[in-house]
mmCIF file of C-alpha atoms and ligand atoms in Angstrom:
data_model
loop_
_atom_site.group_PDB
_atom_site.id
_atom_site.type_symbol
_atom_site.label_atom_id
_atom_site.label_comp_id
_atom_site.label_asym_id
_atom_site.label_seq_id
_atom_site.Cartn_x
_atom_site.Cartn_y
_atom_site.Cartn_z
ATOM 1 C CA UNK A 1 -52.324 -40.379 18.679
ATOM 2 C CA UNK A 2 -50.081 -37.429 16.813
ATOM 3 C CA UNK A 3 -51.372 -37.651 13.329
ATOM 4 C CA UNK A 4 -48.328 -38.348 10.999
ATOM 5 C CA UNK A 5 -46.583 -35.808 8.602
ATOM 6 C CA UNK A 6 -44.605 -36.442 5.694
ATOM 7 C CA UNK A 7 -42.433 -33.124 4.338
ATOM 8 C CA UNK A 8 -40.818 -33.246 0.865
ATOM 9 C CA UNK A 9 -37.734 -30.671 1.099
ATOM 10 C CA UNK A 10 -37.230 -30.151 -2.743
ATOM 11 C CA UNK A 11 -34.262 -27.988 -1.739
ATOM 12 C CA UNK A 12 -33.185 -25.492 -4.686
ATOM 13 C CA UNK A 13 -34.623 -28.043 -7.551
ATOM 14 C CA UNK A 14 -37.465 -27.831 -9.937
ATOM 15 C CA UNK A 15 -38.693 -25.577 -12.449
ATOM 16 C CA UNK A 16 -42.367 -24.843 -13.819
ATOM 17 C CA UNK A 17 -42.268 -28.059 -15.850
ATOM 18 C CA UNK A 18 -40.626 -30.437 -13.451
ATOM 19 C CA UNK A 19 -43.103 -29.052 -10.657
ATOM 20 C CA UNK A 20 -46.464 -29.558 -12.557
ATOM 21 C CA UNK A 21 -44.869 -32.777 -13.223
ATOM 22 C CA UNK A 22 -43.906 -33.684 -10.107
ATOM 23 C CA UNK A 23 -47.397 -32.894 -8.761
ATOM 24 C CA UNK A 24 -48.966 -34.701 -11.342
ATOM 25 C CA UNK A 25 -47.395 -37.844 -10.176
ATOM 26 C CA UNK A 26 -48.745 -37.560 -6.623
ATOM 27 C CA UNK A 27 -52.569 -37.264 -7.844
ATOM 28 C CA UNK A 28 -54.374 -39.864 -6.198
ATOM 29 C CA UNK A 29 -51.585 -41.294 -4.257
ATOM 30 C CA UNK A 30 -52.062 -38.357 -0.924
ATOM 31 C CA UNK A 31 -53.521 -40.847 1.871
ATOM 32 C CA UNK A 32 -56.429 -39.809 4.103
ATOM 33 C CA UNK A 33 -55.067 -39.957 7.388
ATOM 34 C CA UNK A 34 -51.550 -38.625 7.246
ATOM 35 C CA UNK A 35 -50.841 -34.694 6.492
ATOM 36 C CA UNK A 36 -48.258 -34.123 3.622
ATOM 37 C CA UNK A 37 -46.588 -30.846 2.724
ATOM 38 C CA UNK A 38 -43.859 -29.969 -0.121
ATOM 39 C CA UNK A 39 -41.018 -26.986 0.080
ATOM 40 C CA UNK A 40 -40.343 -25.829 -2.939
ATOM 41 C CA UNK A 41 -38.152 -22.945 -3.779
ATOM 42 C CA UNK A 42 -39.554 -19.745 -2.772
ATOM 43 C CA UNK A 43 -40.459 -18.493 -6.792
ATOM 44 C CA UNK A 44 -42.595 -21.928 -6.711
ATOM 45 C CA UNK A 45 -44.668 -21.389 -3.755
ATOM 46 C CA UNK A 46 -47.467 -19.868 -5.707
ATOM 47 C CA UNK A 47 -47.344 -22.217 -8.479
ATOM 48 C CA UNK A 48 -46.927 -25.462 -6.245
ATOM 49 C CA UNK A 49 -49.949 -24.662 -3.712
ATOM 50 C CA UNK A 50 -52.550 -24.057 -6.623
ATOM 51 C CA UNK A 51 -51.464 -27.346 -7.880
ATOM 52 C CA UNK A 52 -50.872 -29.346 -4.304
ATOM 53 C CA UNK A 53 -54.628 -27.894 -3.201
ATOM 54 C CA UNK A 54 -57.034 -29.653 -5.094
ATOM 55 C CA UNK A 55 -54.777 -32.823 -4.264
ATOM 56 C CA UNK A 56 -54.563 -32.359 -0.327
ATOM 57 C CA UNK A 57 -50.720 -31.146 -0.817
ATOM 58 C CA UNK A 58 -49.925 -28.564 1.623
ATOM 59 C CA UNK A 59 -46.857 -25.918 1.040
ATOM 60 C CA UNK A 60 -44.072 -24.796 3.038
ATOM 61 C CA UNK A 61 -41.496 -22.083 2.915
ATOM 62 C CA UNK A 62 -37.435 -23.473 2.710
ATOM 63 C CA UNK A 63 -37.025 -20.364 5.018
ATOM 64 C CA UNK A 64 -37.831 -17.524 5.943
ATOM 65 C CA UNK A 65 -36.675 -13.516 7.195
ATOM 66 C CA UNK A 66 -36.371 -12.605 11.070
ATOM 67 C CA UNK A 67 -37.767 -9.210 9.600
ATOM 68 C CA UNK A 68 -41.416 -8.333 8.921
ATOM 69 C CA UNK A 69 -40.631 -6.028 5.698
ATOM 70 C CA UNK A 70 -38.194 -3.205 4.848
ATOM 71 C CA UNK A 71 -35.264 -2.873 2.927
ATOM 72 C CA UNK A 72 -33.770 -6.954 3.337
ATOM 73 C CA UNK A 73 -32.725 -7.410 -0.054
ATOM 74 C CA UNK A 74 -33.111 -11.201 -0.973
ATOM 75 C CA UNK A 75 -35.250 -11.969 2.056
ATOM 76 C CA UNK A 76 -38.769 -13.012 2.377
ATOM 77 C CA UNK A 77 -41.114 -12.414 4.884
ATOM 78 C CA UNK A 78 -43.502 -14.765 6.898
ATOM 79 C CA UNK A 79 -46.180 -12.553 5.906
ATOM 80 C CA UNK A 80 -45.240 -12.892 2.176
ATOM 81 C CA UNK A 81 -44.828 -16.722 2.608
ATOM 82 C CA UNK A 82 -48.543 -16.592 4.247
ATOM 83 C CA UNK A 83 -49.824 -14.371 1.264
ATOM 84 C CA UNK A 84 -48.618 -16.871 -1.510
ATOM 85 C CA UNK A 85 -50.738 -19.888 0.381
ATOM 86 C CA UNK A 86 -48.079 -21.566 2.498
ATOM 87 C CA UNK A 87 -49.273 -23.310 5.740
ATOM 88 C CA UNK A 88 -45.464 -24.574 6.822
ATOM 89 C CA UNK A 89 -41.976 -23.300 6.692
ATOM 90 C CA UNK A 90 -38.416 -25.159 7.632
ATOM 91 C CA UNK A 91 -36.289 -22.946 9.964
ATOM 92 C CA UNK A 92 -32.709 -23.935 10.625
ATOM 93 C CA UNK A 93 -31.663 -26.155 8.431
ATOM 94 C CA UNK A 94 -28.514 -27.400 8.213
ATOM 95 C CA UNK A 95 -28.048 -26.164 5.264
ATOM 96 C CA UNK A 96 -28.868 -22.749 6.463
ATOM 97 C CA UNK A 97 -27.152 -23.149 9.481
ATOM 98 C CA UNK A 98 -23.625 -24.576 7.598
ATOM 99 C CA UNK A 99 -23.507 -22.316 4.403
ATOM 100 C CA UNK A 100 -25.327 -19.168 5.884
ATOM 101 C CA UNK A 101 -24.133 -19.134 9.126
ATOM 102 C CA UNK A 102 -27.320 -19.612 11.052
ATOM 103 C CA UNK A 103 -26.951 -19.757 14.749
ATOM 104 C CA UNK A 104 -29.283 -20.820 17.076
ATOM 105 C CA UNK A 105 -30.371 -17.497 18.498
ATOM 106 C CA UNK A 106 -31.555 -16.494 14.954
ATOM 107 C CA UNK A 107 -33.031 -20.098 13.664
ATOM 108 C CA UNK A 108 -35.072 -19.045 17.787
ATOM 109 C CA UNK A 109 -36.234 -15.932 16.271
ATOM 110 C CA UNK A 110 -37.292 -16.895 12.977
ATOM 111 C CA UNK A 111 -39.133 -19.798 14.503
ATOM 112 C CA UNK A 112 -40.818 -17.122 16.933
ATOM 113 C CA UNK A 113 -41.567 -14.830 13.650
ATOM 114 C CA UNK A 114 -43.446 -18.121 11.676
ATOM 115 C CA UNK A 115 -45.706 -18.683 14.505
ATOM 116 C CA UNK A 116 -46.425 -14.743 15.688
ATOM 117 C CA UNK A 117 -47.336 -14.853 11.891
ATOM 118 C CA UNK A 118 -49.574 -17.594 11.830
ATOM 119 C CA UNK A 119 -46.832 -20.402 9.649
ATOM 120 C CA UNK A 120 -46.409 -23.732 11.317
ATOM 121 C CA UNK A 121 -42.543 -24.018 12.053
ATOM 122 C CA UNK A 122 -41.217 -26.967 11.443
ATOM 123 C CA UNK A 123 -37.563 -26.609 13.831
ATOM 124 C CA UNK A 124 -34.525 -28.745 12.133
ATOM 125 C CA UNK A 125 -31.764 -30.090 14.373
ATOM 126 C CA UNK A 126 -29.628 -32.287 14.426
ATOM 127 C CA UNK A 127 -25.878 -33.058 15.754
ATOM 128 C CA UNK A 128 -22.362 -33.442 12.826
ATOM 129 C CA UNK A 129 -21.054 -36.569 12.564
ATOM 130 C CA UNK A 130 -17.280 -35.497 14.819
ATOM 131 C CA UNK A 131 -20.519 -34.069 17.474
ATOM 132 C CA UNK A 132 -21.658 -37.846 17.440
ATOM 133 C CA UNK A 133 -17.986 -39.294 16.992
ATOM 134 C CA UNK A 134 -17.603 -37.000 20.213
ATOM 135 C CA UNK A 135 -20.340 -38.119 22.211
ATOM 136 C CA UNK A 136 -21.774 -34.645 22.125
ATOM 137 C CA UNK A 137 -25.009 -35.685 19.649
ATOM 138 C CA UNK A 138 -27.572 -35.351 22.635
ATOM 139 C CA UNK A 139 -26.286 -32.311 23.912
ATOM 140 C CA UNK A 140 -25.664 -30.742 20.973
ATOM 141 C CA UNK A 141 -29.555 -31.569 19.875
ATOM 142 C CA UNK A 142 -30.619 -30.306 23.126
ATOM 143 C CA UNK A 143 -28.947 -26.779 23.173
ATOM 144 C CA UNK A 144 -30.657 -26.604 19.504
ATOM 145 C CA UNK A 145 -33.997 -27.448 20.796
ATOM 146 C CA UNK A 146 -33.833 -25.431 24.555
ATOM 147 C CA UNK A 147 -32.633 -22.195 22.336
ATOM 148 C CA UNK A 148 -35.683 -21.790 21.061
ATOM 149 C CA UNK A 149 -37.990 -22.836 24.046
ATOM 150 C CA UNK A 150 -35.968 -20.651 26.058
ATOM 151 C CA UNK A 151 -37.388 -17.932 23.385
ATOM 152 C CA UNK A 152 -40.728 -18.893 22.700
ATOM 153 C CA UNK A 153 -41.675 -20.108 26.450
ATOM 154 C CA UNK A 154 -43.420 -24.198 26.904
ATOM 155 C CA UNK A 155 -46.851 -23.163 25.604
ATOM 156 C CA UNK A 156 -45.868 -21.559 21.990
ATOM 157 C CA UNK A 157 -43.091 -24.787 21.870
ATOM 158 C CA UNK A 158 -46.401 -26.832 21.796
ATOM 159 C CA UNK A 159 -46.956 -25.683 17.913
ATOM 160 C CA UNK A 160 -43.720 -26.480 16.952
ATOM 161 C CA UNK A 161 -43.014 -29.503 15.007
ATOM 162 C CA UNK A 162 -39.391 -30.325 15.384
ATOM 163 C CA UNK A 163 -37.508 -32.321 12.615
ATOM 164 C CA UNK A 164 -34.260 -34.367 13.609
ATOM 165 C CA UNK A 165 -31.951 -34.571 11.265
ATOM 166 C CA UNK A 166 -28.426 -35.964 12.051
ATOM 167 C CA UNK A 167 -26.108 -33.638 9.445
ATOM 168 C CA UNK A 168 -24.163 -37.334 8.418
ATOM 169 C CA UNK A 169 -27.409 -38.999 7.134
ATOM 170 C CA UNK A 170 -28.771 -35.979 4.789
ATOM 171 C CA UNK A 171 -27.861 -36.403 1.400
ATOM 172 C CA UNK A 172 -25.458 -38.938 2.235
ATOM 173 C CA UNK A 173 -27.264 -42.765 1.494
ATOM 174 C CA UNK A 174 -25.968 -43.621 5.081
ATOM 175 C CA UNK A 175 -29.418 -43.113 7.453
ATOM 176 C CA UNK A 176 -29.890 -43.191 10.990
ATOM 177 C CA UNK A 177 -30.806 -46.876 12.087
ATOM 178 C CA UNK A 178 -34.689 -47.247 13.270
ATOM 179 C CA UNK A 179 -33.222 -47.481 16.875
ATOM 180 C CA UNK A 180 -30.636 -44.482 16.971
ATOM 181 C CA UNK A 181 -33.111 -42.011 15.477
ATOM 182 C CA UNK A 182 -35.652 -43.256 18.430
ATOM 183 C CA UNK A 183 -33.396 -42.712 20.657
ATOM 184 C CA UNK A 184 -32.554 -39.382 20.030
ATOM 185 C CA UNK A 185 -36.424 -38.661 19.636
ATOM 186 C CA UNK A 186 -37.497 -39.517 22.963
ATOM 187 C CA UNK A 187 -34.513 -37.915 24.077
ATOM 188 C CA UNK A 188 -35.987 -34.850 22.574
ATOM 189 C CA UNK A 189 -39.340 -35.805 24.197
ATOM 190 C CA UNK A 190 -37.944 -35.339 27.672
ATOM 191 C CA UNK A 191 -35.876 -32.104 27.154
ATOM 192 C CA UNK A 192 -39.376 -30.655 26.106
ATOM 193 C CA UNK A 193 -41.025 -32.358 28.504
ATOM 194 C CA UNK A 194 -38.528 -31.497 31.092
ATOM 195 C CA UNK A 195 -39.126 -27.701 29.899
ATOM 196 C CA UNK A 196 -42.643 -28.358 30.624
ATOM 197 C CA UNK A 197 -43.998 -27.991 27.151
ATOM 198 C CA UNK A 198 -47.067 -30.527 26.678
ATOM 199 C CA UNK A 199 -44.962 -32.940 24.159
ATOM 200 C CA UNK A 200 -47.881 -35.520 23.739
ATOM 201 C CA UNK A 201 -49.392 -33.614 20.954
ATOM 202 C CA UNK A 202 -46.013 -32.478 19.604
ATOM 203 C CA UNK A 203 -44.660 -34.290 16.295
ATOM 204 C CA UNK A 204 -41.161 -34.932 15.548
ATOM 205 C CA UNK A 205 -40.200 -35.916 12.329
ATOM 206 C CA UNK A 206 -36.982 -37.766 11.499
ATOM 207 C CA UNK A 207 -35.169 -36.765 8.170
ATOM 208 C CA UNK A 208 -32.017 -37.843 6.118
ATOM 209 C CA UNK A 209 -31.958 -40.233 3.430
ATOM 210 C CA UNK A 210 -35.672 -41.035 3.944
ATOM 211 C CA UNK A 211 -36.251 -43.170 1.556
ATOM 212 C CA UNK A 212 -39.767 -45.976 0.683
ATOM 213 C CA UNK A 213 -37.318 -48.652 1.738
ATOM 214 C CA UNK A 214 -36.308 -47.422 4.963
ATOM 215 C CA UNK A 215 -39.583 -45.020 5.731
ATOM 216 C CA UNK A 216 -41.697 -48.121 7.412
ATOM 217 C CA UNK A 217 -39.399 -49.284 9.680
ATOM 218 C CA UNK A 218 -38.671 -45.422 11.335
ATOM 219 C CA UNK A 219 -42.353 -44.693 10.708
ATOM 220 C CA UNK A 220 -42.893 -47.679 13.382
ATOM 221 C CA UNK A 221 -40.742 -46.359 16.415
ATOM 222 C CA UNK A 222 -42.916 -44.635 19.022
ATOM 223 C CA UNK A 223 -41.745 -41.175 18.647
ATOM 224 C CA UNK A 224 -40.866 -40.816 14.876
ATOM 225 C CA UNK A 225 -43.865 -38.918 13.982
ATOM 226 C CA UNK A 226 -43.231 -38.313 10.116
ATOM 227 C CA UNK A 227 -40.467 -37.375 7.854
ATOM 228 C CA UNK A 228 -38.587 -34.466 6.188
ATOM 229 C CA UNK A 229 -37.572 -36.005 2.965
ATOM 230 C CA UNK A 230 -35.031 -34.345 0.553
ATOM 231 C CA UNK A 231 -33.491 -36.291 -2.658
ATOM 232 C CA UNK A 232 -36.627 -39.022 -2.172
ATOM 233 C CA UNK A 233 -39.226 -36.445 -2.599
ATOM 234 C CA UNK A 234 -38.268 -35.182 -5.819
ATOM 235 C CA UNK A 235 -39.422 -38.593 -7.395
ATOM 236 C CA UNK A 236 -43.253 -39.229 -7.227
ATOM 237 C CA UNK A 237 -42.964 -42.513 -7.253
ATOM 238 C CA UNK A 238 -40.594 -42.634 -4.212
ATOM 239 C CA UNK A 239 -42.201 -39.910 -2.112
ATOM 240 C CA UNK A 240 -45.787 -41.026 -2.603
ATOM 241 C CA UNK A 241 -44.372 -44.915 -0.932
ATOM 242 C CA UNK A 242 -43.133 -42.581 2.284
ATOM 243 C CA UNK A 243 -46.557 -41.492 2.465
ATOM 244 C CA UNK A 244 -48.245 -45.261 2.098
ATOM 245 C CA UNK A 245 -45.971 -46.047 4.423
ATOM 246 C CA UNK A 246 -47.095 -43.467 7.092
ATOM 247 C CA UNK A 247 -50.114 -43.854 6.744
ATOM 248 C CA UNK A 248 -50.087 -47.958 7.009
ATOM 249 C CA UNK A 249 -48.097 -47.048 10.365
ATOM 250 C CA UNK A 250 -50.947 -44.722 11.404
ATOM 251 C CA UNK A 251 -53.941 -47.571 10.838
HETATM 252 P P1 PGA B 1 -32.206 -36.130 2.187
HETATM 253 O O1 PGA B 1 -32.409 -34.641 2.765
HETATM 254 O O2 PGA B 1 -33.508 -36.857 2.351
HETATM 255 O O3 PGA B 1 -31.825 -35.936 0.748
HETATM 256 O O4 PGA B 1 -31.106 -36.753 2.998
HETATM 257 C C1 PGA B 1 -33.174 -34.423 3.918
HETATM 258 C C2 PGA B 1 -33.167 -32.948 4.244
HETATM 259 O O5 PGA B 1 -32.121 -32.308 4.099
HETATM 260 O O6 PGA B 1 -34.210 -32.386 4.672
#
């Protein structure tokens, strides 16, 4: 059985205070059984993993450069991200891919970059609401997800954990239902499995307005391994309920 994974996105929030805070809240309240990580903005990485450590909190990167080092102003590089104590990092967002421009070919580079490094990717996709409106959300999900197989070939697709998140539902209030997030994960399942990558041990995370009052009912659909959670995961109170929940659907 995939062990379940619960990701807190904290998106470009937080400061020393409101981190150590934050933390604070979550001592005690980590369950055995289910793997949780927390993005913070990249000044907080440091900061964040000497405090998520002692607590079983793992740390991930928001993003991270195609580049190894050189003159990238702004960027940071998986090896940097690696240096500071992170274990994950988000590639492709859709924030990143709507307000930087980030096309598949590079969110299939950086994603090649995190592992080559030694980061655990985890790949964001996920279709607009006029793609689903369309009837494109499958194929629009599956050009997202063969981009980067097509890059990394089956076997390094195997470390990959993929996060779907339909662009309407983040941020928005208005999640997937239980059944239309399912759907589209086991229609992931098959495009990977159709690729030839060995999906049973891959996890795929739903996220988008994740909250403790929807989390146990997506937690209990087959192929929702986990969840990215953004707004939710700012609040201990709510994110530490998304991991109960996880890890009462693991037992
Ligand atoms: P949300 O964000 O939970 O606030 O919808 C999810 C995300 O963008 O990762």
């Amino acid at each position: 059985m995939r062990k379940k994974l619960v990701v807190g996105n904290w998106k470009m929030n937080g400061d020393r205070a409101r981190n150590l805070a934050l933390i604070d809240g979550l001592k005690g309240r980590i369950p055995a059984g289910v793997e949780v990580a927390v993005c913070p903005p990249s000044p907080y990485l440091a900061q964040v993993q000497a405090l998520g450590e002692p607590l079983g909190l793992a740390v991930g990167a928001q993003d991270l450069s195609p580049r190894k080092e050189g003159a990238f102003t702004g960027d940071v590089a998986a090896a940097m991200l690696l240096d500071v104590g992170c274990e994950w990092v988000l590639v492709g967002h859709s924030e990143r891919r709507t307000l930087h421009g980030e096309g598949n070919g590079l969110v299939a580079e950086k994603v090649a970059v995190a592992l080559e490094a030694g980061l655990k990717p985890i790949l964001c996709v996920g279709e607009t609401l006029a793609e689903r409106d369309g009837g494109q959300a499958e194929e629009v999900v599956r050009s997202q997800v063969m981009s980067v197989v097509s890059l990394l070939g089956a076997d390094a697709m195997a470390r990959v954990v993929v996060a779907y998140e339909p662009v309407w539902a983040i941020g928005t209030g208005r999640t997937a239902t239980p059944e239309q997030a399912e759907l589209m994960h086991a229609c992931i399942r098959e495009c990977l499995e159709l690729a030839g990558v060995a999906v049973a041990g891959v996890r795929i995370l739903y996220g988008g307005s994740v909250t403790a009052a929807n989390a146990a009912a997506l937690f209990a659909q087959p192929n929702i391994d986990g969840a990215l959670v953004g707004g939710a995961s700012l609040v201990a109170d709510g994110f530490s309920s998304i991991c109960a929940a996880a890890a009462a659907a693991a037992s």
